[in-house]
Amino acid sequence: ALYEHEDPRKGEHQDWGTYVFNYGRNEVCNFLLSSALFWLRKYHLDGLRVDAVASMLYLDYSREDGEWVPNEHGGRENLEAIAFLRRLNTLTHGDQPGTMVLAEESTAFPGVSHPVDAGGLGFTFKWNMGWMHDTLAYFGRDPLHRQHHHDQLSFGLLYAFTENFVLPISHDEVVHMKGSMINKMPGDRWQKFANLRAYYGFQWTMPGKKLLFMGQEFAQFDEWNEVLSLDWNLLEYPEHEGMQAYVAALNRVYRDHPALHQQDASWEGFQWLEVDDAARSTLAYLRRAADGDDHAVVLCNFTPVPREGYVVGVPRAGTYEELLNSDAEVFGGANLGNFGRVEARAEAHGDWPASLTVTLPPLSVVILKPRG
């Protein structure tokens, strides 16, 4: 044993046939820390991702009784690994300010992205694996059945502000016979593209940072293959060109409007307008900037039929203008909503000062903002 434990109960990953670093040895930790700093200093990486953090944190990870050794307190936590991760994050953030260290961590271990001096592990962000699995399952269903799984869209908000989350659609989801993102979508060719645009629109407007893997931004049909180039030739076709333009537009809107990103880690930045309309598979919510008056309204329709006369309460009467419509013709949509300027009539609507009445396009996400 050199870098790993001699005891296979501590030194082997049974799932993957690989070794586990012995984080109790200074030589091993120094090697890993030096490696991390090398990538950040020498190659100026924006950040590092630590894979399978759960397998580091728990001594009984993927092990049955008798196949693991408790820590000195009799618990299942790997105290040496926890100390190493805190040291890694303290060192990298101190030595290379502005760089990120992201945790792919699949359990409810507390404080993964909380500061070390507050008892956390100190990661910049944590991948939201629960959101990814729930939403992939939802958007992979025939829209006819989505009404029975509406909670897969809303459940993530129960814990969305416990960590600094990234909403990831990563390499793991488009390899090993899992299919590309566009091929995960149900329906005919038009529905597949509309579904994927709606999924990305939902991702971009939910609290949390965004991650796509290469090829997803123009809806590559084939699974990703590390020995082949991406299928850039698909951009010769309008649907793929439209998808690329749509992702670029999402990025511009996200960057230019603080309401969509400024308060990602707080309920102050998010409010449901309509969360229980499972029968029609629609959602509506507000995103707010630090200036509470600066807000955007997000309207989602996850069925392939338009929703005419859709009414939702809004904080302000007046004229709402379209920031983005996933059904726009320029992105390959049918432009059935015919948005542009949408007036919010100042009439009673529950606790809201005004109500907004629109036609929601099929399989779409629309982002509106009060004018002026």
Coordinates of C-alpha atoms in Angstrom, one line a residue:
A1 CA 0.0 0.0 0.0
L2 CA 1.4 3.4 -1.0
Y3 CA -1.5 5.9 -1.4
E4 CA -4.2 3.7 -0.2
H5 CA -5.0 1.9 3.1
E6 CA -3.6 -1.6 3.6
D7 CA -6.9 -2.8 5.0
P8 CA -9.2 -3.5 2.0
R9 CA -12.2 -2.5 4.2
K10 CA -10.8 1.0 4.0
G11 CA -8.7 0.9 0.9
E12 CA -10.8 -0.3 -2.0
H13 CA -13.8 1.0 -3.8
Q14 CA -15.8 -2.2 -4.4
D15 CA -18.2 -0.6 -6.9
W16 CA -15.4 0.6 -9.2
G17 CA -12.4 -1.6 -8.6
T18 CA -10.2 1.3 -7.6
Y19 CA -8.4 2.3 -4.5
V20 CA -9.3 4.8 -1.8
F21 CA -6.7 7.4 -0.8
N22 CA -5.5 7.2 2.8
Y23 CA -6.3 10.7 3.9
G24 CA -4.7 10.1 7.3
R25 CA -1.2 10.2 5.7
N26 CA 0.4 13.6 5.3
E27 CA 2.3 12.5 2.2
V28 CA -0.9 11.5 0.5
C29 CA -2.7 14.8 1.4
N30 CA 0.2 16.9 0.3
F31 CA 0.4 15.1 -3.1
L32 CA -3.3 15.8 -3.7
L33 CA -3.2 19.4 -2.5
S34 CA -0.1 20.0 -4.7
S35 CA -1.9 18.5 -7.6
A36 CA -5.0 20.7 -7.1
L37 CA -2.9 23.9 -6.8
F38 CA -0.8 22.9 -9.9
W39 CA -3.9 22.8 -12.1
L40 CA -5.1 26.2 -10.8
R41 CA -1.8 28.0 -10.8
K42 CA -0.1 26.5 -13.9
Y43 CA -3.1 26.0 -16.2
H44 CA -5.4 28.7 -14.7
L45 CA -8.5 26.5 -14.5
D46 CA -11.6 28.2 -13.4
G47 CA -12.2 25.4 -10.9
L48 CA -12.1 21.8 -9.9
R49 CA -14.8 19.2 -9.5
V50 CA -14.4 16.5 -6.8
D51 CA -16.2 13.3 -8.0
A52 CA -18.2 11.0 -5.7
V53 CA -17.7 13.0 -2.5
A54 CA -20.1 10.7 -0.7
S55 CA -17.7 7.8 -1.2
M56 CA -15.1 9.9 0.6
L57 CA -17.3 11.1 3.5
Y58 CA -18.7 7.7 4.6
L59 CA -16.7 4.7 5.7
D60 CA -19.6 2.4 4.9
Y61 CA -20.2 3.7 1.4
S62 CA -21.6 0.9 -0.6
R63 CA -20.6 -1.7 2.0
E64 CA -22.5 -4.2 4.1
D65 CA -22.1 -4.8 7.8
G66 CA -18.7 -6.2 8.6
E67 CA -17.1 -4.8 5.4
W68 CA -16.1 -1.5 6.9
V69 CA -14.3 -0.1 9.9
P70 CA -15.9 2.6 12.1
N71 CA -14.0 5.8 13.0
E72 CA -12.5 6.4 16.4
H73 CA -15.8 7.5 17.8
G74 CA -17.7 4.5 16.4
G75 CA -19.3 6.4 13.6
R76 CA -19.5 6.0 9.9
E77 CA -17.9 9.4 8.9
N78 CA -14.4 9.3 7.4
L79 CA -12.9 12.0 9.7
E80 CA -9.6 12.1 7.8
A81 CA -11.4 12.7 4.5
I82 CA -13.5 15.4 6.0
A83 CA -10.4 17.1 7.4
F84 CA -8.7 16.8 4.0
L85 CA -11.6 18.4 2.1
R86 CA -11.7 21.3 4.5
R87 CA -8.0 21.8 4.0
L88 CA -8.3 21.5 0.2
N89 CA -11.0 24.2 0.0
T90 CA -9.4 26.5 2.5
L91 CA -6.1 26.3 0.6
T92 CA -7.4 26.6 -2.9
H93 CA -9.7 29.5 -2.1
G94 CA -6.9 31.3 -0.2
D95 CA -4.2 30.7 -2.8
Q96 CA -6.3 31.2 -5.9
P97 CA -9.2 33.6 -5.1
G98 CA -12.0 33.4 -7.5
T99 CA -11.6 29.8 -8.5
M100 CA -14.2 27.3 -7.7
V101 CA -14.2 23.8 -6.1
L102 CA -17.4 21.9 -6.8
A103 CA -18.7 18.8 -5.0
E104 CA -20.5 16.0 -6.7
E105 CA -22.2 14.8 -3.5
S106 CA -25.3 12.7 -3.5
T107 CA -26.4 12.6 0.1
A108 CA -27.8 15.0 2.7
F109 CA -24.4 15.5 4.4
P110 CA -24.8 19.0 6.0
G111 CA -22.9 22.1 5.1
V112 CA -21.1 20.8 1.9
S113 CA -20.9 24.4 0.5
H114 CA -20.9 26.2 3.9
P115 CA -17.7 27.9 5.1
V116 CA -15.2 25.9 7.0
D117 CA -15.2 28.3 9.9
A118 CA -18.9 27.7 10.2
G119 CA -18.5 24.0 10.3
G120 CA -19.0 23.3 6.6
L121 CA -16.7 21.5 4.1
G122 CA -16.0 24.8 2.3
F123 CA -16.9 23.9 -1.3
T124 CA -18.0 26.7 -3.6
F125 CA -20.9 24.8 -4.9
K126 CA -22.6 21.4 -4.6
W127 CA -24.2 19.6 -7.5
N128 CA -27.9 19.2 -7.0
M129 CA -28.2 15.5 -7.9
G130 CA -31.7 15.2 -6.6
W131 CA -33.0 18.0 -8.9
M132 CA -31.2 16.4 -11.8
H133 CA -32.7 12.9 -11.3
D134 CA -36.2 14.3 -10.6
T135 CA -36.3 16.5 -13.6
L136 CA -34.8 14.1 -16.0
A137 CA -37.4 11.6 -15.0
Y138 CA -40.2 14.1 -15.4
F139 CA -39.2 15.4 -18.8
G140 CA -38.6 11.9 -20.0
R141 CA -42.2 11.0 -19.5
D142 CA -45.0 11.3 -22.0
P143 CA -46.7 14.6 -21.2
L144 CA -50.0 12.7 -20.8
H145 CA -48.6 11.2 -17.6
R146 CA -46.7 14.2 -16.2
Q147 CA -49.7 15.4 -14.2
H148 CA -49.1 12.4 -11.9
H149 CA -45.5 13.4 -11.2
H150 CA -45.9 17.1 -10.8
D151 CA -44.0 17.0 -7.5
Q152 CA -40.8 16.1 -9.3
L153 CA -40.7 19.7 -10.5
S154 CA -41.5 21.3 -7.1
F155 CA -39.8 19.0 -4.6
G156 CA -36.4 20.5 -5.1
L157 CA -37.5 23.8 -3.7
L158 CA -37.9 22.2 -0.3
Y159 CA -34.1 22.1 0.1
A160 CA -33.0 24.5 -2.7
F161 CA -31.5 27.0 -0.2
T162 CA -29.7 24.6 2.1
E163 CA -26.6 24.7 -0.1
N164 CA -25.1 26.7 -2.9
F165 CA -26.3 24.5 -5.7
V166 CA -25.4 23.8 -9.3
L167 CA -28.2 22.3 -11.4
P168 CA -26.2 19.8 -13.5
I169 CA -27.0 17.9 -16.6
S170 CA -23.6 16.4 -16.8
H171 CA -21.5 13.9 -18.8
D172 CA -22.8 11.1 -16.7
E173 CA -26.3 11.5 -18.3
V174 CA -25.2 11.2 -21.9
V175 CA -22.9 8.2 -21.9
H176 CA -23.0 4.4 -21.3
M177 CA -26.2 3.8 -23.3
K178 CA -28.2 6.5 -21.4
G179 CA -28.9 8.3 -24.6
S180 CA -28.4 12.0 -25.6
M181 CA -30.6 14.7 -24.1
I182 CA -32.7 15.1 -27.2
N183 CA -33.3 11.4 -27.4
K184 CA -34.4 11.3 -23.8
M185 CA -37.3 13.5 -24.8
P186 CA -40.7 11.9 -25.7
G187 CA -42.8 12.5 -28.8
D188 CA -42.1 13.3 -32.4
R189 CA -39.2 15.4 -33.7
W190 CA -41.0 18.7 -33.0
Q191 CA -42.0 17.7 -29.5
K192 CA -38.5 16.5 -28.7
F193 CA -37.0 19.9 -29.5
A194 CA -39.8 21.8 -27.8
N195 CA -39.5 19.6 -24.7
L196 CA -35.7 20.1 -24.5
R197 CA -36.1 23.9 -24.9
A198 CA -38.6 23.9 -22.1
Y199 CA -36.4 21.8 -19.9
Y200 CA -33.5 24.2 -20.4
G201 CA -35.8 27.2 -19.7
F202 CA -36.9 25.6 -16.5
Q203 CA -33.3 24.9 -15.5
W204 CA -32.2 28.5 -16.2
T205 CA -35.0 30.1 -14.3
M206 CA -34.8 27.9 -11.2
P207 CA -32.5 28.9 -8.3
G208 CA -29.0 27.5 -8.7
K209 CA -26.2 27.8 -11.2
K210 CA -26.4 26.0 -14.5
L211 CA -24.3 23.2 -16.1
L212 CA -24.7 21.6 -19.5
F213 CA -22.3 19.1 -21.0
M214 CA -20.8 19.6 -24.5
G215 CA -23.1 18.8 -27.4
Q216 CA -26.2 19.4 -25.3
E217 CA -26.4 23.1 -26.3
F218 CA -27.2 22.2 -29.9
A219 CA -29.1 18.9 -29.2
Q220 CA -26.7 16.3 -30.5
F221 CA -28.6 13.1 -31.2
D222 CA -25.7 10.7 -30.6
E223 CA -24.3 9.9 -27.2
W224 CA -21.1 11.7 -26.3
N225 CA -18.0 9.8 -27.4
E226 CA -14.6 10.8 -26.1
V227 CA -12.9 9.5 -29.3
L228 CA -15.0 11.5 -31.7
S229 CA -15.7 15.1 -32.4
L230 CA -19.0 16.6 -31.6
D231 CA -21.5 16.5 -34.4
W232 CA -21.1 20.2 -35.4
N233 CA -22.5 19.4 -38.9
L234 CA -26.0 19.3 -37.2
L235 CA -25.9 23.1 -37.1
E236 CA -26.7 23.0 -40.8
Y237 CA -30.2 22.0 -39.8
P238 CA -32.7 24.7 -38.5
E239 CA -33.7 22.8 -35.3
H240 CA -30.2 22.4 -34.1
E241 CA -29.2 25.9 -35.0
G242 CA -32.3 27.1 -33.2
M243 CA -31.4 25.2 -30.1
Q244 CA -27.9 26.7 -30.0
A245 CA -29.4 30.2 -30.5
Y246 CA -31.8 29.4 -27.7
V247 CA -29.1 28.5 -25.2
A248 CA -27.2 31.6 -26.1
A249 CA -30.3 33.7 -25.5
L250 CA -30.9 32.0 -22.2
N251 CA -27.3 33.0 -21.2
R252 CA -27.8 36.6 -22.3
V253 CA -31.1 37.0 -20.4
Y254 CA -29.6 35.3 -17.3
R255 CA -26.6 37.6 -17.4
D256 CA -28.5 40.8 -18.1
H257 CA -31.3 40.4 -15.5
P258 CA -30.2 40.2 -11.8
A259 CA -33.6 38.8 -10.8
L260 CA -32.7 35.5 -12.4
H261 CA -29.4 35.0 -10.6
Q262 CA -28.7 37.5 -7.8
Q263 CA -30.5 35.7 -5.0
D264 CA -30.0 32.1 -5.9
A265 CA -29.4 31.0 -2.3
S266 CA -32.4 32.5 -0.6
W267 CA -36.2 32.4 -0.6
E268 CA -35.9 36.2 -1.1
G269 CA -35.1 35.5 -4.7
F270 CA -38.0 33.0 -5.5
Q271 CA -41.7 32.8 -5.0
W272 CA -44.3 30.4 -6.3
L273 CA -47.2 32.0 -8.2
E274 CA -48.8 28.7 -9.2
V275 CA -47.4 25.4 -8.0
D276 CA -50.4 23.0 -7.7
D277 CA -51.8 23.0 -11.3
A278 CA -50.8 19.3 -11.9
A279 CA -53.8 18.7 -14.1
R280 CA -52.6 21.1 -16.7
S281 CA -48.8 20.5 -16.0
T282 CA -48.2 24.3 -15.6
L283 CA -46.0 26.3 -13.2
A284 CA -45.6 30.0 -12.5
Y285 CA -43.1 31.7 -10.3
L286 CA -41.3 34.9 -9.6
R287 CA -37.6 35.5 -9.5
R288 CA -36.5 38.6 -7.6
A289 CA -33.3 40.7 -7.5
A290 CA -31.8 42.2 -4.3
D291 CA -34.0 45.2 -5.2
G292 CA -37.3 43.5 -4.5
D293 CA -39.1 45.6 -7.1
D294 CA -36.9 44.1 -9.8
H295 CA -38.6 40.8 -10.7
A296 CA -39.3 38.5 -13.5
V297 CA -42.3 36.3 -14.1
V298 CA -41.7 32.7 -15.4
L299 CA -44.6 30.8 -16.9
C300 CA -44.2 27.1 -17.8
N301 CA -46.5 24.8 -19.8
F302 CA -45.2 21.2 -20.0
T303 CA -47.9 19.8 -22.2
P304 CA -48.1 19.9 -26.1
V305 CA -51.3 21.9 -26.1
P306 CA -51.6 25.7 -25.6
R307 CA -53.2 27.0 -22.4
E308 CA -55.6 29.8 -23.4
G309 CA -56.8 32.3 -20.8
Y310 CA -54.1 31.3 -18.3
V311 CA -54.4 33.7 -15.3
V312 CA -51.7 34.3 -12.7
G313 CA -51.3 36.9 -10.0
V314 CA -48.4 39.4 -10.3
P315 CA -47.0 42.1 -8.0
R316 CA -47.6 45.0 -10.3
A317 CA -50.2 46.2 -12.8
G318 CA -49.2 47.6 -16.1
T319 CA -47.4 46.2 -19.2
Y320 CA -45.2 43.1 -19.1
E321 CA -42.7 42.5 -21.9
E322 CA -41.3 39.3 -23.1
L323 CA -37.6 38.6 -22.2
L324 CA -37.6 35.1 -23.7
N325 CA -40.1 32.6 -25.2
S326 CA -38.9 29.1 -25.8
D327 CA -41.6 28.7 -28.5
A328 CA -40.3 31.6 -30.5
E329 CA -39.9 30.9 -34.2
V330 CA -36.2 31.9 -34.2
F331 CA -35.5 29.0 -31.9
G332 CA -37.5 26.4 -33.9
G333 CA -40.8 27.0 -32.1
A334 CA -44.3 27.6 -33.5
N335 CA -44.7 31.1 -31.8
L336 CA -48.2 30.1 -30.8
G337 CA -48.3 32.4 -27.8
N338 CA -47.7 35.5 -29.9
F339 CA -46.3 37.3 -26.9
G340 CA -44.4 40.6 -27.1
R341 CA -46.2 43.0 -24.8
V342 CA -48.7 41.5 -22.4
E343 CA -50.9 43.7 -20.3
A344 CA -51.5 42.9 -16.6
R345 CA -55.0 44.1 -15.7
A346 CA -55.2 45.7 -12.3
E347 CA -58.0 43.7 -10.8
A348 CA -58.3 41.6 -7.6
H349 CA -56.6 38.2 -7.7
G350 CA -56.4 36.8 -4.2
D351 CA -53.6 38.5 -2.4
W352 CA -52.1 39.9 -5.6
P353 CA -52.6 43.5 -6.8
A354 CA -53.0 42.5 -10.4
S355 CA -53.6 39.5 -12.6
L356 CA -51.9 38.5 -15.8
T357 CA -53.9 36.7 -18.5
V358 CA -52.0 35.1 -21.3
T359 CA -52.0 32.2 -23.7
L360 CA -49.2 29.7 -22.8
P361 CA -47.6 28.1 -25.9
P362 CA -47.3 24.3 -25.9
L363 CA -44.2 22.8 -24.3
S364 CA -42.8 26.2 -23.4
V365 CA -41.2 28.4 -20.8
V366 CA -41.8 32.2 -21.1
I367 CA -40.0 34.8 -19.1
L368 CA -41.7 38.2 -18.7
K369 CA -40.7 41.4 -16.9
P370 CA -42.7 44.6 -16.0
R371 CA -42.1 47.3 -18.5
G372 CA -40.5 50.5 -17.1

